[in-house]
Amino acid sequence: MLLAQGVDRTGTGVWAAASVLYFTYVCRMDAGSLGLLLGVGAVAGIAGSPLAGRAAERLPVRGLLIACHLLRVGTMGLLLVVDRFAALLAAVALTCLAERGAKTLEMLFATRVAGERRSTYQALFRSVANAGYAVGAGIAAIGLAVGTTTAYRALIVANALSFVLAAVLIRRTEEPAGHGLVVAARPGEPTGASPAGGPSGGSRPARAPSPGAPSQGAPLQAEPSPGGTPVVGPSVHGAPDGGPSGLPSPWRDRGYLLFVLLDLPMCLDDSVLNVGLPLWLVHRTDAPHAVVPVFLTVNTVLVVLLQLRVSAWAEGPRGATTAVRWYGVLMLGACVLVALSTGGGAWTASIALLAAAAVVTLAELMRSVSSWELAVSLAPPRARASYLGVAGMSQSVQKSVGPMLLTGVVMAAGPVGWLALGAASTGLSALQHRASSRRLAASAPPPAPAAPEPAAAVVRSAP
């Protein structure tokens, strides 16, 4: 699976580096049409996460993930043969929908297989993903240097082939344990077996833990009713039951929706690194434009070097809440550095912005650990697929709103806007830390009652 994800991200890196220029020079699209195209695609991507999570409760994750890759193969092929704006709009929207769905399904797959070691898997995945993006950007640079229509189309074909290869690799993996559950296989149990002991994806009812047993990573049992019909036990984590199946609904769980809402600004580091820093350097400082590509280099190197260490430091739900608090502090530091970059010459601006890129990357490392771990830990075990689908919307929404927030509000206000963004990030991260800690404490299993001491024997004398 890690190899499949690396291949997928390599193709995505190719397309990310070439897409804007392809639509501009090959499709002859003006700036307004291009903005509409990318905006609609980002909005379509928002729906990909909850749809994938919902489908994963009913269908095997592996098959759904393969379908997402094959859908993107089709949309890439469509881009090669159409030139009407409406057709291009549909192709880009479907691509973004499948991309976000695939990322959610990858998270579900990893959580089911890795279990309590999901933070380590996430660290490995991010290292592989960043290496894939870097390789993809290098491949795209070759095609962009050639600059012909044939070269651009060859890059699209390379992206489509990466999806084909990723689908083949996923086909060779085993379906993870669980169907609607997000759990790891029990010791000695084959990966392809369901927690209930039947084949993966079977219809046997899930089994609930005994009273007082921890719910983390443990499948739920159906409790027999007096009439002998299995009845699903009550929801955990305080989540309301919803729907005829009795599974908790994330859309009715106010506590989880609050987590997702607060997670939106926790993803702004992506827009700051890819949009805010380059535009600020170009329009507000005297730093050379050649510094812009170094931002991505700094980000890639730090992620590869530090991701495993940060994941080990912030392992588990409690570690994730600590990482949330540090996220706000680091974002404040990065925003202060950006605000200070306008006070000197080219060297001062370059050093300040490169330092800001490094600090933003540290914030990204904190967010990558905390967002996923808390999304899993705060969700009821028997409905985590749909819950994680809703949690995955935060990154999609940020990609739609984040660039507009930075360009229309933060950068328009100048250095003061960056300071305000840093202060807001710190305050919201503190609020997220408090809310998540309370939900974790409320969902913790009660301590086992102490065994009563045996009553002292009373010896009575015979009358």
GROMACS .gro file of C-alpha atoms in nm:
model
  463
    1MET     CA    1   0.000   0.000   0.000
    2LEU     CA    2   0.284   0.241   0.077
    3LEU     CA    3   0.432   0.173  -0.266
    4ALA     CA    4   0.094   0.236  -0.429
    5GLN     CA    5   0.061   0.565  -0.243
    6GLY     CA    6   0.411   0.668  -0.350
    7VAL     CA    7   0.329   0.597  -0.714
    8ASP     CA    8  -0.001   0.786  -0.681
    9ARG     CA    9   0.170   1.092  -0.530
   10THR     CA   10   0.436   1.088  -0.801
   11GLY     CA   11   0.167   1.120  -1.067
   12THR     CA   12  -0.014   1.381  -0.862
   13GLY     CA   13   0.310   1.579  -0.837
   14VAL     CA   14   0.341   1.572  -1.215
   15TRP     CA   15  -0.013   1.704  -1.262
   16ALA     CA   16   0.011   1.965  -0.984
   17ALA     CA   17   0.319   2.118  -1.143
   18ALA     CA   18   0.183   2.116  -1.499
   19SER     CA   19  -0.195   2.164  -1.473
   20VAL     CA   20  -0.211   2.544  -1.460
   21LEU     CA   21   0.027   2.584  -1.753
   22TYR     CA   22  -0.156   2.312  -1.949
   23PHE     CA   23  -0.491   2.489  -1.916
   24THR     CA   24  -0.329   2.824  -1.993
   25TYR     CA   25  -0.115   2.742  -2.296
   26VAL     CA   26  -0.273   2.428  -2.443
   27CYS     CA   27  -0.642   2.491  -2.365
   28ARG     CA   28  -0.604   2.872  -2.415
   29MET     CA   29  -0.789   2.947  -2.093
   30ASP     CA   30  -0.788   3.298  -1.945
   31ALA     CA   31  -0.728   3.371  -1.575
   32GLY     CA   32  -1.098   3.409  -1.492
   33SER     CA   33  -1.196   3.078  -1.650
   34LEU     CA   34  -0.899   2.902  -1.491
   35GLY     CA   35  -0.995   3.034  -1.148
   36LEU     CA   36  -1.353   2.912  -1.195
   37LEU     CA   37  -1.228   2.572  -1.314
   38LEU     CA   38  -1.002   2.520  -1.013
   39GLY     CA   39  -1.260   2.661  -0.771
   40VAL     CA   40  -1.534   2.425  -0.888
   41GLY     CA   41  -1.289   2.137  -0.870
   42ALA     CA   42  -1.201   2.222  -0.510
   43VAL     CA   43  -1.569   2.243  -0.414
   44ALA     CA   44  -1.634   1.904  -0.577
   45GLY     CA   45  -1.347   1.760  -0.377
   46ILE     CA   46  -1.524   1.854  -0.053
   47ALA     CA   47  -1.791   1.592  -0.124
   48GLY     CA   48  -1.537   1.318  -0.193
   49SER     CA   49  -1.445   1.251   0.170
   50PRO     CA   50  -1.794   1.197   0.320
   51LEU     CA   51  -1.909   0.999   0.017
   52ALA     CA   52  -1.607   0.769   0.045
   53GLY     CA   53  -1.657   0.724   0.419
   54ARG     CA   54  -2.022   0.640   0.374
   55ALA     CA   55  -1.949   0.390   0.098
   56ALA     CA   56  -1.674   0.225   0.306
   57GLU     CA   57  -1.936   0.119   0.563
   58ARG     CA   58  -2.103  -0.095   0.299
   59LEU     CA   59  -1.835  -0.196   0.047
   60PRO     CA   60  -1.474  -0.320   0.069
   61VAL     CA   61  -1.221  -0.039   0.100
   62ARG     CA   62  -0.981  -0.196  -0.148
   63GLY     CA   63  -1.240  -0.209  -0.427
   64LEU     CA   64  -1.349   0.147  -0.364
   65LEU     CA   65  -0.990   0.270  -0.371
   66ILE     CA   66  -0.925   0.092  -0.700
   67ALA     CA   67  -1.242   0.250  -0.841
   68CYS     CA   68  -1.120   0.597  -0.741
   69HIS     CA   69  -0.790   0.541  -0.923
   70LEU     CA   70  -0.962   0.409  -1.235
   71LEU     CA   71  -1.201   0.706  -1.233
   72ARG     CA   72  -0.901   0.938  -1.240
   73VAL     CA   73  -0.755   0.739  -1.528
   74GLY     CA   74  -1.075   0.812  -1.719
   75THR     CA   75  -1.077   1.183  -1.635
   76MET     CA   76  -0.714   1.221  -1.741
   77GLY     CA   77  -0.800   1.055  -2.069
   78LEU     CA   78  -1.095   1.290  -2.108
   79LEU     CA   79  -0.864   1.592  -2.073
   80LEU     CA   80  -0.670   1.470  -2.376
   81VAL     CA   81  -0.969   1.461  -2.611
   82VAL     CA   82  -1.192   1.754  -2.509
   83ASP     CA   83  -1.141   2.129  -2.530
   84ARG     CA   84  -1.486   2.269  -2.444
   85PHE     CA   85  -1.494   2.445  -2.108
   86ALA     CA   86  -1.796   2.252  -1.980
   87ALA     CA   87  -1.629   1.918  -2.050
   88LEU     CA   88  -1.304   2.032  -1.891
   89LEU     CA   89  -1.500   2.152  -1.588
   90ALA     CA   90  -1.665   1.811  -1.547
   91ALA     CA   91  -1.332   1.630  -1.587
   92VAL     CA   92  -1.156   1.844  -1.325
   93ALA     CA   93  -1.448   1.817  -1.081
   94LEU     CA   94  -1.454   1.437  -1.108
   95THR     CA   95  -1.076   1.425  -1.069
   96CYS     CA   96  -1.090   1.626  -0.746
   97LEU     CA   97  -1.384   1.421  -0.618
   98ALA     CA   98  -1.196   1.094  -0.678
   99GLU     CA   99  -0.873   1.234  -0.534
  100ARG     CA  100  -1.030   1.335  -0.203
  101GLY     CA  101  -1.223   1.008  -0.187
  102ALA     CA  102  -0.903   0.810  -0.245
  103LYS     CA  103  -0.721   0.995   0.034
  104THR     CA  104  -1.002   0.920   0.280
  105LEU     CA  105  -1.005   0.553   0.179
  106GLU     CA  106  -0.627   0.535   0.220
  107MET     CA  107  -0.669   0.670   0.573
  108LEU     CA  108  -0.935   0.410   0.650
  109PHE     CA  109  -0.721   0.131   0.508
  110ALA     CA  110  -0.420   0.237   0.713
  111THR     CA  111  -0.622   0.278   1.032
  112ARG     CA  112  -0.770  -0.070   1.000
  113VAL     CA  113  -0.438  -0.237   0.926
  114ALA     CA  114  -0.208  -0.038   1.155
  115GLY     CA  115  -0.447  -0.013   1.451
  116GLU     CA  116  -0.283   0.161   1.746
  117ARG     CA  117   0.034   0.214   1.541
  118ARG     CA  118  -0.149   0.435   1.291
  119SER     CA  119   0.071   0.735   1.382
  120THR     CA  120   0.381   0.545   1.272
  121TYR     CA  121   0.211   0.445   0.947
  122GLN     CA  122   0.106   0.805   0.889
  123ALA     CA  123   0.466   0.918   0.937
  124LEU     CA  124   0.593   0.661   0.688
  125PHE     CA  125   0.323   0.754   0.442
  126ARG     CA  126   0.399   1.126   0.459
  127SER     CA  127   0.768   1.060   0.400
  128VAL     CA  128   0.683   0.845   0.097
  129ALA     CA  129   0.427   1.099  -0.027
  130ASN     CA  130   0.670   1.391  -0.010
  131ALA     CA  131   0.932   1.191  -0.194
  132GLY     CA  132   0.670   1.109  -0.459
  133TYR     CA  133   0.571   1.473  -0.496
  134ALA     CA  134   0.935   1.570  -0.539
  135VAL     CA  135   0.993   1.305  -0.806
  136GLY     CA  136   0.674   1.408  -0.983
  137ALA     CA  137   0.775   1.774  -0.983
  138GLY     CA  138   1.112   1.675  -1.133
  139ILE     CA  139   0.941   1.479  -1.411
  140ALA     CA  140   0.709   1.771  -1.479
  141ALA     CA  141   1.005   2.009  -1.499
  142ILE     CA  142   1.140   1.810  -1.794
  143GLY     CA  143   0.812   1.836  -1.983
  144LEU     CA  144   0.770   2.204  -1.899
  145ALA     CA  145   1.121   2.275  -2.022
  146VAL     CA  146   1.029   2.123  -2.360
  147GLY     CA  147   0.710   2.331  -2.357
  148THR     CA  148   0.533   2.176  -2.655
  149THR     CA  149   0.172   2.055  -2.664
  150THR     CA  150   0.296   1.700  -2.707
  151ALA     CA  151   0.512   1.734  -2.395
  152TYR     CA  152   0.217   1.859  -2.191
  153ARG     CA  153   0.001   1.572  -2.309
  154ALA     CA  154   0.278   1.327  -2.226
  155LEU     CA  155   0.270   1.454  -1.867
  156ILE     CA  156  -0.104   1.385  -1.851
  157VAL     CA  157  -0.044   1.032  -1.981
  158ALA     CA  158   0.227   0.982  -1.716
  159ASN     CA  159  -0.018   1.089  -1.447
  160ALA     CA  160  -0.283   0.847  -1.576
  161LEU     CA  161  -0.031   0.562  -1.586
  162SER     CA  162   0.058   0.627  -1.223
  163PHE     CA  163  -0.307   0.569  -1.130
  164VAL     CA  164  -0.313   0.245  -1.328
  165LEU     CA  165  -0.001   0.118  -1.152
  166ALA     CA  166  -0.136   0.225  -0.812
  167ALA     CA  167  -0.460   0.034  -0.879
  168VAL     CA  168  -0.262  -0.278  -0.973
  169LEU     CA  169  -0.056  -0.256  -0.655
  170ILE     CA  170  -0.367  -0.209  -0.439
  171ARG     CA  171  -0.528  -0.508  -0.610
  172ARG     CA  172  -0.240  -0.718  -0.478
  173THR     CA  173  -0.294  -0.612  -0.117
  174GLU     CA  174  -0.531  -0.783   0.125
  175GLU     CA  175  -0.857  -0.624   0.231
  176PRO     CA  176  -0.804  -0.488   0.585
  177ALA     CA  177  -0.990  -0.634   0.881
  178GLY     CA  178  -1.336  -0.494   0.947
  179HIS     CA  179  -1.604  -0.363   0.716
  180GLY     CA  180  -1.770  -0.065   0.877
  181LEU     CA  181  -1.529  -0.090   1.170
  182VAL     CA  182  -1.189   0.072   1.179
  183VAL     CA  183  -0.987  -0.178   1.380
  184ALA     CA  184  -0.668  -0.377   1.356
  185ALA     CA  185  -0.666  -0.752   1.326
  186ARG     CA  186  -0.629  -0.940   1.651
  187PRO     CA  187  -0.300  -1.113   1.727
  188GLY     CA  188  -0.279  -1.440   1.537
  189GLU     CA  189  -0.571  -1.343   1.313
  190PRO     CA  190  -0.503  -1.310   0.939
  191THR     CA  191  -0.525  -0.961   0.796
  192GLY     CA  192  -0.803  -1.055   0.562
  193ALA     CA  193  -1.027  -1.188   0.838
  194SER     CA  194  -1.300  -0.984   0.992
  195PRO     CA  195  -1.299  -0.910   1.362
  196ALA     CA  196  -1.592  -1.142   1.408
  197GLY     CA  197  -1.392  -1.429   1.271
  198GLY     CA  198  -1.562  -1.448   0.932
  199PRO     CA  199  -1.428  -1.337   0.599
  200SER     CA  200  -1.366  -0.969   0.544
  201GLY     CA  201  -1.670  -0.788   0.434
  202GLY     CA  202  -1.903  -1.061   0.561
  203SER     CA  203  -2.242  -0.996   0.706
  204ARG     CA  204  -2.181  -1.136   1.055
  205PRO     CA  205  -2.275  -0.886   1.324
  206ALA     CA  206  -1.997  -0.698   1.494
  207ARG     CA  207  -1.937  -0.780   1.858
  208ALA     CA  208  -1.932  -0.525   2.134
  209PRO     CA  209  -1.681  -0.511   2.418
  210SER     CA  210  -1.782  -0.628   2.760
  211PRO     CA  211  -1.890  -0.361   3.006
  212GLY     CA  212  -1.599  -0.156   3.126
  213ALA     CA  213  -1.366  -0.278   2.851
  214PRO     CA  214  -1.180  -0.018   2.648
  215SER     CA  215  -1.346   0.068   2.321
  216GLN     CA  216  -1.031   0.181   2.137
  217GLY     CA  217  -0.945  -0.059   1.859
  218ALA     CA  218  -1.199  -0.317   1.977
  219PRO     CA  219  -1.491  -0.426   1.759
  220LEU     CA  220  -1.842  -0.410   1.890
  221GLN     CA  221  -2.073  -0.703   1.960
  222ALA     CA  222  -2.441  -0.725   1.899
  223GLU     CA  223  -2.619  -0.768   2.230
  224PRO     CA  224  -2.897  -1.031   2.237
  225SER     CA  225  -3.241  -0.902   2.320
  226PRO     CA  226  -3.490  -1.099   2.526
  227GLY     CA  227  -3.644  -1.227   2.205
  228GLY     CA  228  -3.311  -1.352   2.076
  229THR     CA  229  -3.267  -1.083   1.805
  230PRO     CA  230  -2.927  -0.917   1.799
  231VAL     CA  231  -2.951  -0.554   1.904
  232VAL     CA  232  -2.663  -0.316   1.860
  233GLY     CA  233  -2.545  -0.165   2.188
  234PRO     CA  234  -2.552   0.203   2.270
  235SER     CA  235  -2.327   0.452   2.101
  236VAL     CA  236  -1.990   0.533   2.247
  237HIS     CA  237  -1.823   0.871   2.273
  238GLY     CA  238  -2.162   1.026   2.335
  239ALA     CA  239  -2.247   1.010   1.966
  240PRO     CA  240  -2.616   1.001   1.877
  241ASP     CA  241  -2.755   0.701   1.696
  242GLY     CA  242  -2.884   0.778   1.350
  243GLY     CA  243  -3.055   0.591   1.073
  244PRO     CA  244  -3.232   0.258   1.074
  245SER     CA  245  -2.907   0.069   1.135
  246GLY     CA  246  -2.859   0.241   1.469
  247LEU     CA  247  -2.507   0.354   1.376
  248PRO     CA  248  -2.405   0.695   1.510
  249SER     CA  249  -2.429   0.976   1.258
  250PRO     CA  250  -2.141   1.226   1.241
  251TRP     CA  251  -2.382   1.492   1.113
  252ARG     CA  252  -2.577   1.474   1.440
  253ASP     CA  253  -2.273   1.456   1.667
  254ARG     CA  254  -2.215   1.817   1.774
  255GLY     CA  255  -1.893   1.740   1.956
  256TYR     CA  256  -1.736   1.578   1.650
  257LEU     CA  257  -1.861   1.852   1.418
  258LEU     CA  258  -1.695   2.104   1.650
  259PHE     CA  259  -1.370   1.912   1.612
  260VAL     CA  260  -1.401   1.919   1.231
  261LEU     CA  261  -1.489   2.290   1.235
  262LEU     CA  262  -1.185   2.375   1.447
  263ASP     CA  263  -0.969   2.149   1.231
  264LEU     CA  264  -1.030   2.377   0.930
  265PRO     CA  265  -0.793   2.653   1.047
  266MET     CA  266  -0.552   2.381   1.161
  267CYS     CA  267  -0.491   2.311   0.790
  268LEU     CA  268  -0.399   2.668   0.691
  269ASP     CA  269  -0.028   2.585   0.695
  270ASP     CA  270  -0.078   2.434   0.348
  271SER     CA  271  -0.203   2.761   0.199
  272VAL     CA  272   0.056   2.965   0.387
  273LEU     CA  273   0.340   2.757   0.241
  274ASN     CA  274   0.210   2.721  -0.115
  275VAL     CA  275   0.027   3.053  -0.162
  276GLY     CA  276   0.104   3.303   0.113
  277LEU     CA  277   0.484   3.287   0.124
  278PRO     CA  278   0.543   3.295  -0.256
  279LEU     CA  279   0.299   3.584  -0.315
  280TRP     CA  280   0.430   3.780  -0.018
  281LEU     CA  281   0.788   3.738  -0.141
  282VAL     CA  282   0.700   3.854  -0.491
  283HIS     CA  283   0.477   4.151  -0.404
  284ARG     CA  284   0.597   4.276  -0.065
  285THR     CA  285   0.972   4.207  -0.039
  286ASP     CA  286   1.294   4.255  -0.234
  287ALA     CA  287   1.393   3.889  -0.205
  288PRO     CA  288   1.489   3.720  -0.535
  289HIS     CA  289   1.219   3.510  -0.695
  290ALA     CA  290   1.458   3.215  -0.705
  291VAL     CA  291   1.392   3.171  -0.333
  292VAL     CA  292   1.035   3.053  -0.401
  293PRO     CA  293   1.126   2.697  -0.510
  294VAL     CA  294   1.346   2.665  -0.201
  295PHE     CA  295   1.031   2.683   0.016
  296LEU     CA  296   0.921   2.345  -0.120
  297THR     CA  297   1.273   2.205  -0.085
  298VAL     CA  298   1.289   2.307   0.282
  299ASN     CA  299   0.945   2.157   0.340
  300THR     CA  300   1.028   1.826   0.172
  301VAL     CA  301   1.361   1.780   0.350
  302LEU     CA  302   1.221   1.858   0.695
  303VAL     CA  303   0.920   1.628   0.649
  304VAL     CA  304   1.140   1.338   0.541
  305LEU     CA  305   1.385   1.393   0.829
  306LEU     CA  306   1.146   1.472   1.114
  307GLN     CA  307   0.810   1.306   1.043
  308LEU     CA  308   0.889   0.978   1.220
  309ARG     CA  309   1.037   1.157   1.521
  310VAL     CA  310   0.742   1.391   1.558
  311SER     CA  311   0.499   1.100   1.525
  312ALA     CA  312   0.682   0.907   1.797
  313TRP     CA  313   0.679   1.213   2.023
  314ALA     CA  314   0.307   1.280   1.972
  315GLU     CA  315   0.188   0.919   1.963
  316GLY     CA  316  -0.160   0.844   2.095
  317PRO     CA  317  -0.459   1.068   2.162
  318ARG     CA  318  -0.294   1.259   2.446
  319GLY     CA  319   0.014   1.324   2.240
  320ALA     CA  320  -0.208   1.446   1.956
  321THR     CA  321  -0.376   1.704   2.182
  322THR     CA  322  -0.032   1.830   2.285
  323ALA     CA  323   0.064   1.861   1.918
  324VAL     CA  324  -0.249   2.069   1.857
  325ARG     CA  325  -0.136   2.322   2.115
  326TRP     CA  326   0.212   2.343   1.963
  327TYR     CA  327   0.059   2.395   1.619
  328GLY     CA  328  -0.079   2.731   1.723
  329VAL     CA  329   0.249   2.841   1.878
  330LEU     CA  330   0.445   2.749   1.565
  331MET     CA  331   0.197   2.922   1.332
  332LEU     CA  332   0.228   3.237   1.543
  333GLY     CA  333   0.607   3.221   1.511
  334ALA     CA  334   0.588   3.174   1.134
  335CYS     CA  335   0.348   3.466   1.094
  336VAL     CA  336   0.576   3.691   1.300
  337LEU     CA  337   0.869   3.602   1.072
  338VAL     CA  338   0.663   3.685   0.762
  339ALA     CA  339   0.561   4.019   0.911
  340LEU     CA  340   0.927   4.100   0.985
  341SER     CA  341   1.040   4.015   0.632
  342THR     CA  342   0.937   4.355   0.498
  343GLY     CA  343   1.162   4.558   0.725
  344GLY     CA  344   1.498   4.499   0.552
  345GLY     CA  345   1.663   4.430   0.221
  346ALA     CA  346   1.677   4.123   0.002
  347TRP     CA  347   1.896   3.918   0.235
  348THR     CA  348   1.685   3.994   0.541
  349ALA     CA  349   1.365   3.907   0.357
  350SER     CA  350   1.509   3.585   0.217
  351ILE     CA  351   1.634   3.463   0.554
  352ALA     CA  352   1.309   3.557   0.731
  353LEU     CA  353   1.088   3.385   0.474
  354LEU     CA  354   1.302   3.072   0.461
  355ALA     CA  355   1.286   3.055   0.840
  356ALA     CA  356   0.908   3.102   0.816
  357ALA     CA  357   0.890   2.812   0.569
  358ALA     CA  358   1.080   2.592   0.816
  359VAL     CA  359   0.855   2.688   1.107
  360VAL     CA  360   0.540   2.638   0.896
  361THR     CA  361   0.670   2.291   0.808
  362LEU     CA  362   0.708   2.212   1.179
  363ALA     CA  363   0.348   2.323   1.226
  364GLU     CA  364   0.249   2.096   0.935
  365LEU     CA  365   0.419   1.803   1.108
  366MET     CA  366   0.220   1.871   1.425
  367ARG     CA  367  -0.103   1.897   1.229
  368SER     CA  368  -0.042   1.581   1.028
  369VAL     CA  369  -0.012   1.383   1.351
  370SER     CA  370  -0.289   1.547   1.551
  371SER     CA  371  -0.562   1.575   1.287
  372TRP     CA  372  -0.559   1.210   1.188
  373GLU     CA  373  -0.510   1.069   1.537
  374LEU     CA  374  -0.789   1.279   1.687
  375ALA     CA  375  -1.020   1.213   1.392
  376VAL     CA  376  -0.989   0.842   1.470
  377SER     CA  377  -0.982   0.861   1.850
  378LEU     CA  378  -1.282   1.094   1.883
  379ALA     CA  379  -1.506   0.883   1.657
  380PRO     CA  380  -1.719   0.587   1.773
  381PRO     CA  381  -1.537   0.266   1.672
  382ARG     CA  382  -1.834   0.110   1.492
  383ALA     CA  383  -1.899   0.418   1.274
  384ARG     CA  384  -1.548   0.548   1.214
  385ALA     CA  385  -1.572   0.510   0.837
  386SER     CA  386  -1.844   0.774   0.803
  387TYR     CA  387  -1.689   0.988   1.077
  388LEU     CA  388  -1.349   0.992   0.907
  389GLY     CA  389  -1.522   1.083   0.581
  390VAL     CA  390  -1.663   1.394   0.746
  391ALA     CA  391  -1.329   1.474   0.911
  392GLY     CA  392  -1.158   1.456   0.571
  393MET     CA  393  -1.363   1.753   0.453
  394SER     CA  394  -1.147   1.995   0.653
  395GLN     CA  395  -0.856   1.981   0.409
  396SER     CA  396  -1.083   2.011   0.106
  397VAL     CA  397  -1.261   2.316   0.250
  398GLN     CA  398  -0.928   2.474   0.342
  399LYS     CA  399  -0.800   2.431  -0.013
  400SER     CA  400  -1.107   2.621  -0.135
  401VAL     CA  401  -1.117   2.896   0.127
  402GLY     CA  402  -0.755   2.923   0.245
  403PRO     CA  403  -0.602   3.094  -0.062
  404MET     CA  404  -0.886   3.348  -0.074
  405LEU     CA  405  -0.847   3.420   0.299
  406LEU     CA  406  -0.476   3.482   0.261
  407THR     CA  407  -0.492   3.695  -0.053
  408GLY     CA  408  -0.815   3.883   0.023
  409VAL     CA  409  -0.778   3.944   0.398
  410VAL     CA  410  -0.438   3.861   0.547
  411MET     CA  411  -0.209   3.996   0.276
  412ALA     CA  412  -0.437   4.291   0.207
  413ALA     CA  413  -0.388   4.401   0.569
  414GLY     CA  414  -0.009   4.381   0.542
  415PRO     CA  415   0.212   4.272   0.834
  416VAL     CA  416  -0.074   4.334   1.077
  417GLY     CA  417  -0.279   4.074   0.889
  418TRP     CA  418  -0.009   3.811   0.943
  419LEU     CA  419   0.012   3.892   1.313
  420ALA     CA  420  -0.367   3.862   1.340
  421LEU     CA  421  -0.357   3.526   1.160
  422GLY     CA  422  -0.091   3.399   1.401
  423ALA     CA  423  -0.287   3.513   1.706
  424ALA     CA  424  -0.608   3.356   1.573
  425SER     CA  425  -0.428   3.026   1.503
  426THR     CA  426  -0.292   3.019   1.857
  427GLY     CA  427  -0.633   3.086   2.011
  428LEU     CA  428  -0.816   2.832   1.795
  429SER     CA  429  -0.555   2.564   1.861
  430ALA     CA  430  -0.597   2.621   2.235
  431LEU     CA  431  -0.973   2.582   2.193
  432GLN     CA  432  -0.925   2.263   1.990
  433HIS     CA  433  -0.690   2.126   2.257
  434ARG     CA  434  -0.946   2.193   2.531
  435ALA     CA  435  -1.245   2.051   2.340
  436SER     CA  436  -1.060   1.738   2.228
  437SER     CA  437  -0.924   1.672   2.577
  438ARG     CA  438  -1.272   1.696   2.725
  439ARG     CA  439  -1.419   1.455   2.468
  440LEU     CA  440  -1.137   1.208   2.523
  441ALA     CA  441  -1.186   1.226   2.899
  442ALA     CA  442  -1.562   1.176   2.863
  443SER     CA  443  -1.515   0.870   2.639
  444ALA     CA  444  -1.250   0.704   2.855
  445PRO     CA  445  -1.370   0.374   3.005
  446PRO     CA  446  -1.451   0.398   3.377
  447PRO     CA  447  -1.199   0.239   3.613
  448ALA     CA  448  -1.278  -0.115   3.716
  449PRO     CA  449  -1.447  -0.127   4.058
  450ALA     CA  450  -1.235  -0.259   4.340
  451ALA     CA  451  -1.315  -0.609   4.451
  452PRO     CA  452  -1.512  -0.606   4.778
  453GLU     CA  453  -1.327  -0.735   5.081
  454PRO     CA  454  -1.467  -1.062   5.221
  455ALA     CA  455  -1.688  -1.011   5.521
  456ALA     CA  456  -1.532  -1.109   5.848
  457ALA     CA  457  -1.669  -1.430   5.993
  458VAL     CA  458  -1.865  -1.387   6.318
  459VAL     CA  459  -1.828  -1.671   6.566
  460ARG     CA  460  -2.109  -1.707   6.813
  461SER     CA  461  -2.084  -1.916   7.124
  462ALA     CA  462  -2.343  -2.180   7.185
  463PRO     CA  463  -2.607  -2.088   7.444
   0.00000   0.00000   0.00000
